Short mmCIF file of C-alpha atoms in Angstrom, two decimals:
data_model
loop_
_atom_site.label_atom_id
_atom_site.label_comp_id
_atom_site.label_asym_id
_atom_site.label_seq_id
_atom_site.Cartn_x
_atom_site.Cartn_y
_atom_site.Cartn_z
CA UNK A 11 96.29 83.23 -213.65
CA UNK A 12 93.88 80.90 -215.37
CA UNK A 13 90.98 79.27 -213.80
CA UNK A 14 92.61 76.10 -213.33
CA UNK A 15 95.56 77.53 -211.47
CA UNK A 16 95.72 75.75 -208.11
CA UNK A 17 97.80 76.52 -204.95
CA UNK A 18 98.98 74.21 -201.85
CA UNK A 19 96.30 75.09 -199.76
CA UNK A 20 93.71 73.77 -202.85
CA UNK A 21 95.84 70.77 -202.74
CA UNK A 22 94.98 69.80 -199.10
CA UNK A 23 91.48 70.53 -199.51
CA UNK A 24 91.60 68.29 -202.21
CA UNK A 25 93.50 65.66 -200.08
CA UNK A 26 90.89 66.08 -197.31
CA UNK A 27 87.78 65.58 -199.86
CA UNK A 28 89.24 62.37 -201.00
CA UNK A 29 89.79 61.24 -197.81
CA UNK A 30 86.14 61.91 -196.48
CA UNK A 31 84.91 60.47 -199.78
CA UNK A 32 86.64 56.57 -198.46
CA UNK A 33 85.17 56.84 -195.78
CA UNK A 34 81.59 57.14 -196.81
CA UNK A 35 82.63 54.55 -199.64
CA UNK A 36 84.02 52.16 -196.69
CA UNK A 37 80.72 52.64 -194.59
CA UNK A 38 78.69 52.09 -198.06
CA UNK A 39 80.40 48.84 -198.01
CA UNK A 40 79.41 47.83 -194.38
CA UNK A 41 75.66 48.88 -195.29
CA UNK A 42 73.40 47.91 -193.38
CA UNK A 43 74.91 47.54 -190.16
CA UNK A 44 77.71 49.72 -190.69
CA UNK A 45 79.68 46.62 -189.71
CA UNK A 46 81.90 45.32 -192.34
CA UNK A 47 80.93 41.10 -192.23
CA UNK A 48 82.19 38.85 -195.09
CA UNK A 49 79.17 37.52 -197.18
CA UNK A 50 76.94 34.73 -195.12
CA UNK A 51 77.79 31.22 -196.44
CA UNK A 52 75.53 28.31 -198.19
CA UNK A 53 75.82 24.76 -198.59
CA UNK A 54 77.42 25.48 -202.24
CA UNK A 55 79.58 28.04 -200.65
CA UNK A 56 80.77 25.58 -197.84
CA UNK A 57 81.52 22.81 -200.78
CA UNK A 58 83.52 25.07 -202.70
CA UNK A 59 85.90 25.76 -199.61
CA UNK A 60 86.01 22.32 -198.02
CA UNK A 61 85.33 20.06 -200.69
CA UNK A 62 84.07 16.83 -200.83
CA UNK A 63 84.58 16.51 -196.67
CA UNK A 64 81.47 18.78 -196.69
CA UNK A 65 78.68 16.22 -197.49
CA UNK A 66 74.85 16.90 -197.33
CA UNK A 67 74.54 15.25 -193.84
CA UNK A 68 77.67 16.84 -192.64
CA UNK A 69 76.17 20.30 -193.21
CA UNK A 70 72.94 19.25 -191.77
CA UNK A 71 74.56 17.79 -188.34
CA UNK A 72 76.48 21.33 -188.69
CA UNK A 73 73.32 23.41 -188.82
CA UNK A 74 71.33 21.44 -186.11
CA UNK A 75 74.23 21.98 -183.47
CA UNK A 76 74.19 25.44 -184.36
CA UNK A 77 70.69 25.77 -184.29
CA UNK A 78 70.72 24.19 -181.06
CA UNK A 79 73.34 26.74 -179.43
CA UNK A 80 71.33 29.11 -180.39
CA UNK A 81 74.45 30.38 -183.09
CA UNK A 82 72.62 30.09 -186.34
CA UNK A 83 72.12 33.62 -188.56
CA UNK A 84 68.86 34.04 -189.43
CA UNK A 85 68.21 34.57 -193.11
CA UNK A 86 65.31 35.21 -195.76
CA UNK A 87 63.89 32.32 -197.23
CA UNK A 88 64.60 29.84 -194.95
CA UNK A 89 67.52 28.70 -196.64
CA UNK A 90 70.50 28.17 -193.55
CA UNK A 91 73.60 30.23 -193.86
CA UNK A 92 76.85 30.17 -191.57
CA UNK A 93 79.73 32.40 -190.59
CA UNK A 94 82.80 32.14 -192.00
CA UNK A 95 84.16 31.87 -188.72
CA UNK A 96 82.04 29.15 -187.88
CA UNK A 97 83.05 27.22 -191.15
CA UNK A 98 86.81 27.41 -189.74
CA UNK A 99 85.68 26.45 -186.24
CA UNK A 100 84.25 23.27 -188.18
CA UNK A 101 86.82 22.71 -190.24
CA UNK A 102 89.23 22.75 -186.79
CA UNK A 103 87.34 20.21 -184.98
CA UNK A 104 87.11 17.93 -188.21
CA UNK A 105 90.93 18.41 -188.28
CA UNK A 106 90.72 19.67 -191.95
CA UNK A 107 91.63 22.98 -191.77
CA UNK A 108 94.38 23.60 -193.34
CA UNK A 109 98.01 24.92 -191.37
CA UNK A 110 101.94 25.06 -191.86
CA UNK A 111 102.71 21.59 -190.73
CA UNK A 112 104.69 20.71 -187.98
CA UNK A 113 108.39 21.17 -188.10
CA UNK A 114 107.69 24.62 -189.66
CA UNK A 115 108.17 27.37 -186.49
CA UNK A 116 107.17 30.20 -188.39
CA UNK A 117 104.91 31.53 -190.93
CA UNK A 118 106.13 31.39 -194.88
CA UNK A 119 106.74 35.54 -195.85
CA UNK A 120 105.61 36.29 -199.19
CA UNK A 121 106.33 39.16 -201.07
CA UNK A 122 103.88 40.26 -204.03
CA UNK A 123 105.98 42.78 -205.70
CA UNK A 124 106.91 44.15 -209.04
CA UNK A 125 107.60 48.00 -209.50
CA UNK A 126 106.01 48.67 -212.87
CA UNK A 127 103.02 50.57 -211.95
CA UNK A 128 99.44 49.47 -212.54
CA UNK A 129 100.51 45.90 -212.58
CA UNK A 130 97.86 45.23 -209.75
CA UNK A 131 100.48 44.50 -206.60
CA UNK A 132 97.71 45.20 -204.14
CA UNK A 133 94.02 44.04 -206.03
CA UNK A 134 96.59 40.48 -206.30
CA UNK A 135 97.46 41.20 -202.97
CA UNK A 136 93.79 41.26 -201.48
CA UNK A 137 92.97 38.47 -203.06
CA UNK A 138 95.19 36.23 -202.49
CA UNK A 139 94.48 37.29 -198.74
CA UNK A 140 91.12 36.39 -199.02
CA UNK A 141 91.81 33.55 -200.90
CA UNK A 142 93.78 31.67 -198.79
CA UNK A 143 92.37 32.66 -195.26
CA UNK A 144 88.69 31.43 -196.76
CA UNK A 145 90.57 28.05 -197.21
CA UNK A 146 91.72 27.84 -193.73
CA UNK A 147 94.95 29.51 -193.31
CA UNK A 148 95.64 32.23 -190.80
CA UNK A 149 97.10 35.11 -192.82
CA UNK A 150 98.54 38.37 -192.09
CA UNK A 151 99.16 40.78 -194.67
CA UNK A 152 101.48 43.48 -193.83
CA UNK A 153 101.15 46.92 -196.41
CA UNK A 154 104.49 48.52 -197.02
CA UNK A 155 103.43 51.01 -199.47
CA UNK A 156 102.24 54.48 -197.40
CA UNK A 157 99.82 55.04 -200.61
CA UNK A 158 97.83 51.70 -198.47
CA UNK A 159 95.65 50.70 -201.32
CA UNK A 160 95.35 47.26 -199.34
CA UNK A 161 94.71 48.13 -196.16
CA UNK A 162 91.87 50.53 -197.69
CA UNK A 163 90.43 47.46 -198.71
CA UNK A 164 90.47 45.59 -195.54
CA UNK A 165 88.31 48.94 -194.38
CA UNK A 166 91.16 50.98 -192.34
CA UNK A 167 91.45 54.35 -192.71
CA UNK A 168 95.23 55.26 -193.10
CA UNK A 169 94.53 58.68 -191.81
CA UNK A 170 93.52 58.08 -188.84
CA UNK A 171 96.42 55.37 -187.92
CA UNK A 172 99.79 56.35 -185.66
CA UNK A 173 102.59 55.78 -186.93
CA UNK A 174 103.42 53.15 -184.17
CA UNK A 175 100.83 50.94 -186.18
CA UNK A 176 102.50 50.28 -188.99
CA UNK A 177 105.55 48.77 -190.02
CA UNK A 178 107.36 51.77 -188.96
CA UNK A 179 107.54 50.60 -185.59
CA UNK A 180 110.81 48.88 -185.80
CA UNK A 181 112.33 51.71 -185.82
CA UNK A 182 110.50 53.08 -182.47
CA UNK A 183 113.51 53.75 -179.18
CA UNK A 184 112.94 50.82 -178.73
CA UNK A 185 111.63 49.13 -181.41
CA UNK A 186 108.12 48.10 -180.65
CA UNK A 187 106.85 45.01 -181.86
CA UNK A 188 104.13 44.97 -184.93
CA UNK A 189 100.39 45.33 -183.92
CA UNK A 190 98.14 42.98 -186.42
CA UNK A 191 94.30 43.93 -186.05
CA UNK A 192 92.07 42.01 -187.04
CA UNK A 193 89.79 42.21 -190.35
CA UNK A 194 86.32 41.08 -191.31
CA UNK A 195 87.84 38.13 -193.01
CA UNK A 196 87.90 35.22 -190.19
CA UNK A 197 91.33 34.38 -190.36
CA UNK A 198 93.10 37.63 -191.99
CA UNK A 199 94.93 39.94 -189.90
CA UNK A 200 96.38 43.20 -191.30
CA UNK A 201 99.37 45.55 -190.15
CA UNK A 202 98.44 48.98 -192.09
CA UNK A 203 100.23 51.01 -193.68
CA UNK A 204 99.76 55.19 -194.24
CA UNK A 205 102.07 58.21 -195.18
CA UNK A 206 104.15 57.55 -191.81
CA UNK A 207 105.98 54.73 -193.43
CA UNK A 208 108.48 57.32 -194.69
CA UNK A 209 109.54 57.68 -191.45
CA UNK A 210 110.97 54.37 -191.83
CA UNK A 211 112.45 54.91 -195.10
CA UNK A 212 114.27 58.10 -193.60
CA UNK A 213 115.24 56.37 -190.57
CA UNK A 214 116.89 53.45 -192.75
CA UNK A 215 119.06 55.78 -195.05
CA UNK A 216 120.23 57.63 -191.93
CA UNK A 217 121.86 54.22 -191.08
CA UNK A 218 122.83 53.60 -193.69
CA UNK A 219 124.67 57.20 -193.80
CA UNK A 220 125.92 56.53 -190.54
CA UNK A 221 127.65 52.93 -191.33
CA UNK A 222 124.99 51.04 -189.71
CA UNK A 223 123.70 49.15 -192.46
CA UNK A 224 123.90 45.74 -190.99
CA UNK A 225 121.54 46.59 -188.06
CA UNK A 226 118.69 47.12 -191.13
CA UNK A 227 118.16 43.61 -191.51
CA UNK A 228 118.15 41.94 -187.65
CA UNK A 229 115.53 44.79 -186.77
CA UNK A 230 113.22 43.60 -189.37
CA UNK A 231 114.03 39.91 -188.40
CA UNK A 232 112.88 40.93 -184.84
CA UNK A 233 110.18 42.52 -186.28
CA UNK A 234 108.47 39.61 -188.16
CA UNK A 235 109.46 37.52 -185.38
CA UNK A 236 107.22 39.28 -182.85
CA UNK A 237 104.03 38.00 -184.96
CA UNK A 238 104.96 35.00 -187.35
CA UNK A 239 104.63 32.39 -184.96
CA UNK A 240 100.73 33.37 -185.06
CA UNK A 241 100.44 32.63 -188.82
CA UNK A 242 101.09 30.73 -191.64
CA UNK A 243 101.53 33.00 -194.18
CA UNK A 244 102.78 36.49 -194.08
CA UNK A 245 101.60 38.31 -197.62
CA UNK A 246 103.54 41.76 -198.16
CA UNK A 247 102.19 44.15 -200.36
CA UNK A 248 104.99 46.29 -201.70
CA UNK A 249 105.32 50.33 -203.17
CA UNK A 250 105.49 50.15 -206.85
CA UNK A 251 109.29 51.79 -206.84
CA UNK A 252 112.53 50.54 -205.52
CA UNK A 253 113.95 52.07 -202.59
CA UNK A 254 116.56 50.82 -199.83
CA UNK A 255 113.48 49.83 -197.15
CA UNK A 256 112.17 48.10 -200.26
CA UNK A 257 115.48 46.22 -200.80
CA UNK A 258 115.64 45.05 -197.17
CA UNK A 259 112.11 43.79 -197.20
CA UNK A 260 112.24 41.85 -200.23
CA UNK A 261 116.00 40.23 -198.77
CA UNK A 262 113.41 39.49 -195.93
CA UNK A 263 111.29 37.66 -197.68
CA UNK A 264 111.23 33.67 -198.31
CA UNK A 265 108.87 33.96 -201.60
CA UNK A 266 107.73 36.03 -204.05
CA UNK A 267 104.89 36.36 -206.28
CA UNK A 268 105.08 38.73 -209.43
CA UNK A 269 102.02 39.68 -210.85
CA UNK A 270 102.79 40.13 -215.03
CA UNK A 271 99.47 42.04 -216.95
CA UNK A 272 100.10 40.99 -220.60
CA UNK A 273 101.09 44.42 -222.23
CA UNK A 274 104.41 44.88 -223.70
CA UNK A 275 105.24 47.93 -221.27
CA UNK A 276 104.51 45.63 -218.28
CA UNK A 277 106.51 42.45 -219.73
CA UNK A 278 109.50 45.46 -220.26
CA UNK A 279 108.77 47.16 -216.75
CA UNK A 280 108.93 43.76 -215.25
CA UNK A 281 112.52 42.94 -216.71
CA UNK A 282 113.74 46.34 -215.15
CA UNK A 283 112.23 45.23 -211.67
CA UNK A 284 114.11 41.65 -212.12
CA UNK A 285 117.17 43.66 -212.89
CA UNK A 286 116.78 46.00 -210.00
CA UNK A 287 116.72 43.28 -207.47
CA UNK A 288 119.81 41.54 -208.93
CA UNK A 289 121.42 44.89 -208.51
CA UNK A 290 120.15 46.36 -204.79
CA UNK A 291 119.99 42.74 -203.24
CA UNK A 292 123.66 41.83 -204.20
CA UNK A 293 124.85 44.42 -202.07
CA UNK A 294 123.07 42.72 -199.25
CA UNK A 295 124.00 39.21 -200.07
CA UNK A 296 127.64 41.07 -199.54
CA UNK A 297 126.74 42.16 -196.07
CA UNK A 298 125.39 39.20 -194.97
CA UNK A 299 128.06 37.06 -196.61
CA UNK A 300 125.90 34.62 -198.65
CA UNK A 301 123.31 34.45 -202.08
CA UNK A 302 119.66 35.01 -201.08
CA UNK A 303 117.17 32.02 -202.25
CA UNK A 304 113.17 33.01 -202.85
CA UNK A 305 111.32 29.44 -203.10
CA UNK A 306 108.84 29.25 -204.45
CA UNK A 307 108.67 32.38 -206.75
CA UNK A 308 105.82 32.54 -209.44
CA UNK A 309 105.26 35.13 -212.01
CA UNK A 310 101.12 34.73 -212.69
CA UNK A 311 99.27 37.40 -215.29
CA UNK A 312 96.97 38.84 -213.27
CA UNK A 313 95.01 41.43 -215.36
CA UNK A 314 95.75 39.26 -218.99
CA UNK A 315 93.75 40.96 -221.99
CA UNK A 316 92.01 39.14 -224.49
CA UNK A 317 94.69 40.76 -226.53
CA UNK A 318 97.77 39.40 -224.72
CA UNK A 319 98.50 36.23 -225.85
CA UNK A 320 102.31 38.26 -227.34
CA UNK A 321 103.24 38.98 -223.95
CA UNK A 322 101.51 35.58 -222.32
CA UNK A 323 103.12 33.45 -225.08
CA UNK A 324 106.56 35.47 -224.33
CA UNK A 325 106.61 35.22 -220.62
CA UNK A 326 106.19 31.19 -221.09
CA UNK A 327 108.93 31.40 -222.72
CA UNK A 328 111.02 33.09 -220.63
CA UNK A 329 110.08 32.27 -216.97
CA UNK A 330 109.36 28.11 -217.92
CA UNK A 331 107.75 26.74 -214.63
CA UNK A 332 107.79 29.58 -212.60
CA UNK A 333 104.90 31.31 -215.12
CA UNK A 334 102.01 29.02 -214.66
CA UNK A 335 99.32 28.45 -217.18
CA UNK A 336 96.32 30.25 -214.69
CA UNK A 337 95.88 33.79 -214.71
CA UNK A 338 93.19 36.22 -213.83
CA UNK A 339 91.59 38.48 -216.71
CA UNK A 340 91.77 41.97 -216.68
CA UNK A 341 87.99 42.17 -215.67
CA UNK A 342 84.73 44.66 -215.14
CA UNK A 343 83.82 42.54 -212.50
CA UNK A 344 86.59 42.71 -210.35
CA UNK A 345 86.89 46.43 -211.05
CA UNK A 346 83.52 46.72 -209.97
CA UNK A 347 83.81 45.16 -206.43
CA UNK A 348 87.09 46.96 -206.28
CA UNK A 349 85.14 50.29 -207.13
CA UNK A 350 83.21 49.42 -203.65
CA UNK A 351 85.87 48.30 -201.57
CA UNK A 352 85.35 44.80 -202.09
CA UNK A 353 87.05 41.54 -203.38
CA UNK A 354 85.48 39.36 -205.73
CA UNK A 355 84.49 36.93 -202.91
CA UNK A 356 82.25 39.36 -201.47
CA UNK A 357 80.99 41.01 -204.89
CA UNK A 358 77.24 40.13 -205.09
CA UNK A 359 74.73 41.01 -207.69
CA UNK A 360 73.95 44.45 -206.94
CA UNK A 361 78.22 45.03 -207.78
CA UNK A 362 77.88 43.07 -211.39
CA UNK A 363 76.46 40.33 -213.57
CA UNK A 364 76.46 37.13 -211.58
CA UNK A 365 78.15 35.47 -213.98
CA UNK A 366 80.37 37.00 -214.33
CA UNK A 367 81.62 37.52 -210.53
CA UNK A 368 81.51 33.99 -210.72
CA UNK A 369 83.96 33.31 -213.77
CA UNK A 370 86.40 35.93 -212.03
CA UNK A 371 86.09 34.33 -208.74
CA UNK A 372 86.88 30.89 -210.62
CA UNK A 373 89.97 32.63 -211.84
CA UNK A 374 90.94 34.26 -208.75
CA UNK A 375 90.21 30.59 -206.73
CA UNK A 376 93.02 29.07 -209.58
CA UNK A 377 95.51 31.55 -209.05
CA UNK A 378 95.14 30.96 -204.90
CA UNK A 379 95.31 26.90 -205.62
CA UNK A 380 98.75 27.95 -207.61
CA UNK A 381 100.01 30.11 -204.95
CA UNK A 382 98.87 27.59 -202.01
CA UNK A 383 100.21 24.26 -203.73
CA UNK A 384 103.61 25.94 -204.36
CA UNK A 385 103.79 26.91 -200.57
CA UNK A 386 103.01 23.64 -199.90
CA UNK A 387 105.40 21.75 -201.84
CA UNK A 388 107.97 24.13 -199.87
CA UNK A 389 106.45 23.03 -196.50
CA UNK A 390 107.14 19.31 -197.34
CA UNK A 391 110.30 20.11 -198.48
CA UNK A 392 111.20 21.94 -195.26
CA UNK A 393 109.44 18.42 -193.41
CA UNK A 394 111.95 16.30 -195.17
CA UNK A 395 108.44 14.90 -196.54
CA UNK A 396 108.95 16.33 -200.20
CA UNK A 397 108.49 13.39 -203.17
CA UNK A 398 109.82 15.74 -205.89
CA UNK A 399 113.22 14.30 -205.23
#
């Protein structure tokens, strides 16, 4: 044997190095008080969530009753900073913050999905989390890939999860109902994923073996029912591969969002994954006995390279409305907060060059307005108060 022959046993100790290597990376990213908080907020930062609502003497009425409770952080400087949470809490009692309106029972499920590897499913995923609970709205994402890239990045530890607290419940004797936990995010809640998700794979191909396909899809009805009514939008992060849990999740879904980097493998992958779910979720719309709808569903370039405009100029082309003119750029500074567990929103200086966190944020914020106007329009539509007649 050569040197760089390897055996099982190296495998796991390989497995288990990795494993204690995130979690000194995830405390590293709750430095220093091993607490994972989103970033403090400014008057600028306030702004750029609310708006124009958020005037000068707004935020100073906001700071003197906060200062008066006793609830105001203390920071260097001088210069007055507030929680995220306390932001929403403001936003609620101005009646601003944002919410599925009424008429709409349950939370809008969106899946972000597309099975050509490395097209960013779960960095899109994060931050669109981020995005849209910063806004206002009460998100839950719910990881369906056992690999977990997203819930690492929320700061679980997939490792040390049962398998009861994951999506793998539903299939429980009796199905148990999903756990959300909460995150550092005010606002985003997270059912985790981890290697026990195959159990829930297995379990659905042994119905289906056993002629008990049509139970698949009321258990994972009952299963978003349990939590939806908490939320108003449900963000799935999907496995990059098709398999029959897959199928039944994306049936499940009311949107989806396909995030398209602009290489010609991805623009090629991406046509197979279209493909795939003609094929796989025709033989549900036989079972159930009618053609599945996503609305909206958006195909965004979320890692676009300054040589893409082929593939960006192509996918116009071919996807009309549904490909939007934003994207994100394939960027160092994202990579960079990614690299410590981060999103872009909570990237500071010490992660990359200011400015540049601050052109990808722009990006990022873009994409979100995209994804949050289109879920809108649905909303109104769902109201009867649609004008896009």
């Amino acid at each position: 044997m050569t040197r760089f022959a390897a055996t099982t046993d190296l495998f796991a100790t390989w497995a288990e190095g990795i494993e204690s290597s995130l979690d000194d990376a995830q405390a590293l990213a709750a430095l220093p008080d091993e607490i994972r908080s989103f970033p403090p907020l400014a008057l600028r930062d306030a702004v750029q969530i609310v708006g124009e609502h958020m005037t000068d003497w707004r935020w100073k009425e906001l700071i003197r009753t906060l200062k008066e409770a006793d609830q105001l952080q203390s920071t260097p400087g001088g210069q007055h900073r507030i929680s995220l949470a306390q932001l929403h809490a403001w936003m609620e009692t101005e009646g601003i913050r944002p919410s599925r309106p009424p008429g709409v029972d349950r939370a809008i499920r969106v899946a972000v999905e597309n099975f050509k590897g490395g097209a960013g499913k779960s960095t899109t995923c994060l931050h669109l989390a981020h995005g849209l609970a910063l806004r206002g709205y009460r998100v839950l994402v719910i990881d369906t890939d056992p690999q977990a890239s997203v819930s690492r990045l929320l700061g679980i530890q997939p490792h040390r999860l049962d398998v009861a607290d994951t999506l793998a419940c539903i299939v429980d004797s009796p199905p148990t109902p999903l756990k959300p936990r909460a995150t550092h995010i005010d606002g985003l809640h997270i059912v985790p994923a981890s290697m026990g998700l195959t159990n829930l794979e297995v379990s659905i191909l042994s119905m289906f073996r056993d002629n008990q396909g049509d139970r698949i899809g009321p258990l994972m009805e009952s299963a978003f029912a349990s939590v939806e009514a908490d939320y108003d939008i449900i963000l799935c992060d999907f496995q990059p591969a098709f398999s029959l849990m897959q199928t039944f999740l994306l049936h499940a879904m009311d949107s989806l969002f396909v995030p398209l980097p602009t290489e010609t493998p991805d623009f090629a992958g991406t046509g197979d994954f279209l493909s795939q779910i003609q094929q796989f979720v025709s033989s549900i719309e036989r079972i159930v006995g009618k053609p599945k709808v996503w609305d909206p569903v958006l195909v965004v370039h979320t890692r676009r390279k300054k040589s893409g405009d082929l593939v960006h100029n192509l996918a116009g082309r071919v996807f009309g409305i549904h490909r939007p003119p934003e994207y994100i750029e394939d960027s160092a500074a994202i990579s960079s907060a990614l690299a410590c567990l981060k999103s872009v929103y909570e990237a500071g200086a010490d992660q990359y060059d200011p400015r540049a966190i601050k052109r990808a944020r722009e990006q990022v914020d873009n994409v979100v307005d995209v994804v949050a106007s289109a879920i809108v329009a649905r909303w109104a539509e769902m109201t009867g108060d649609s004008h896009d007649k």
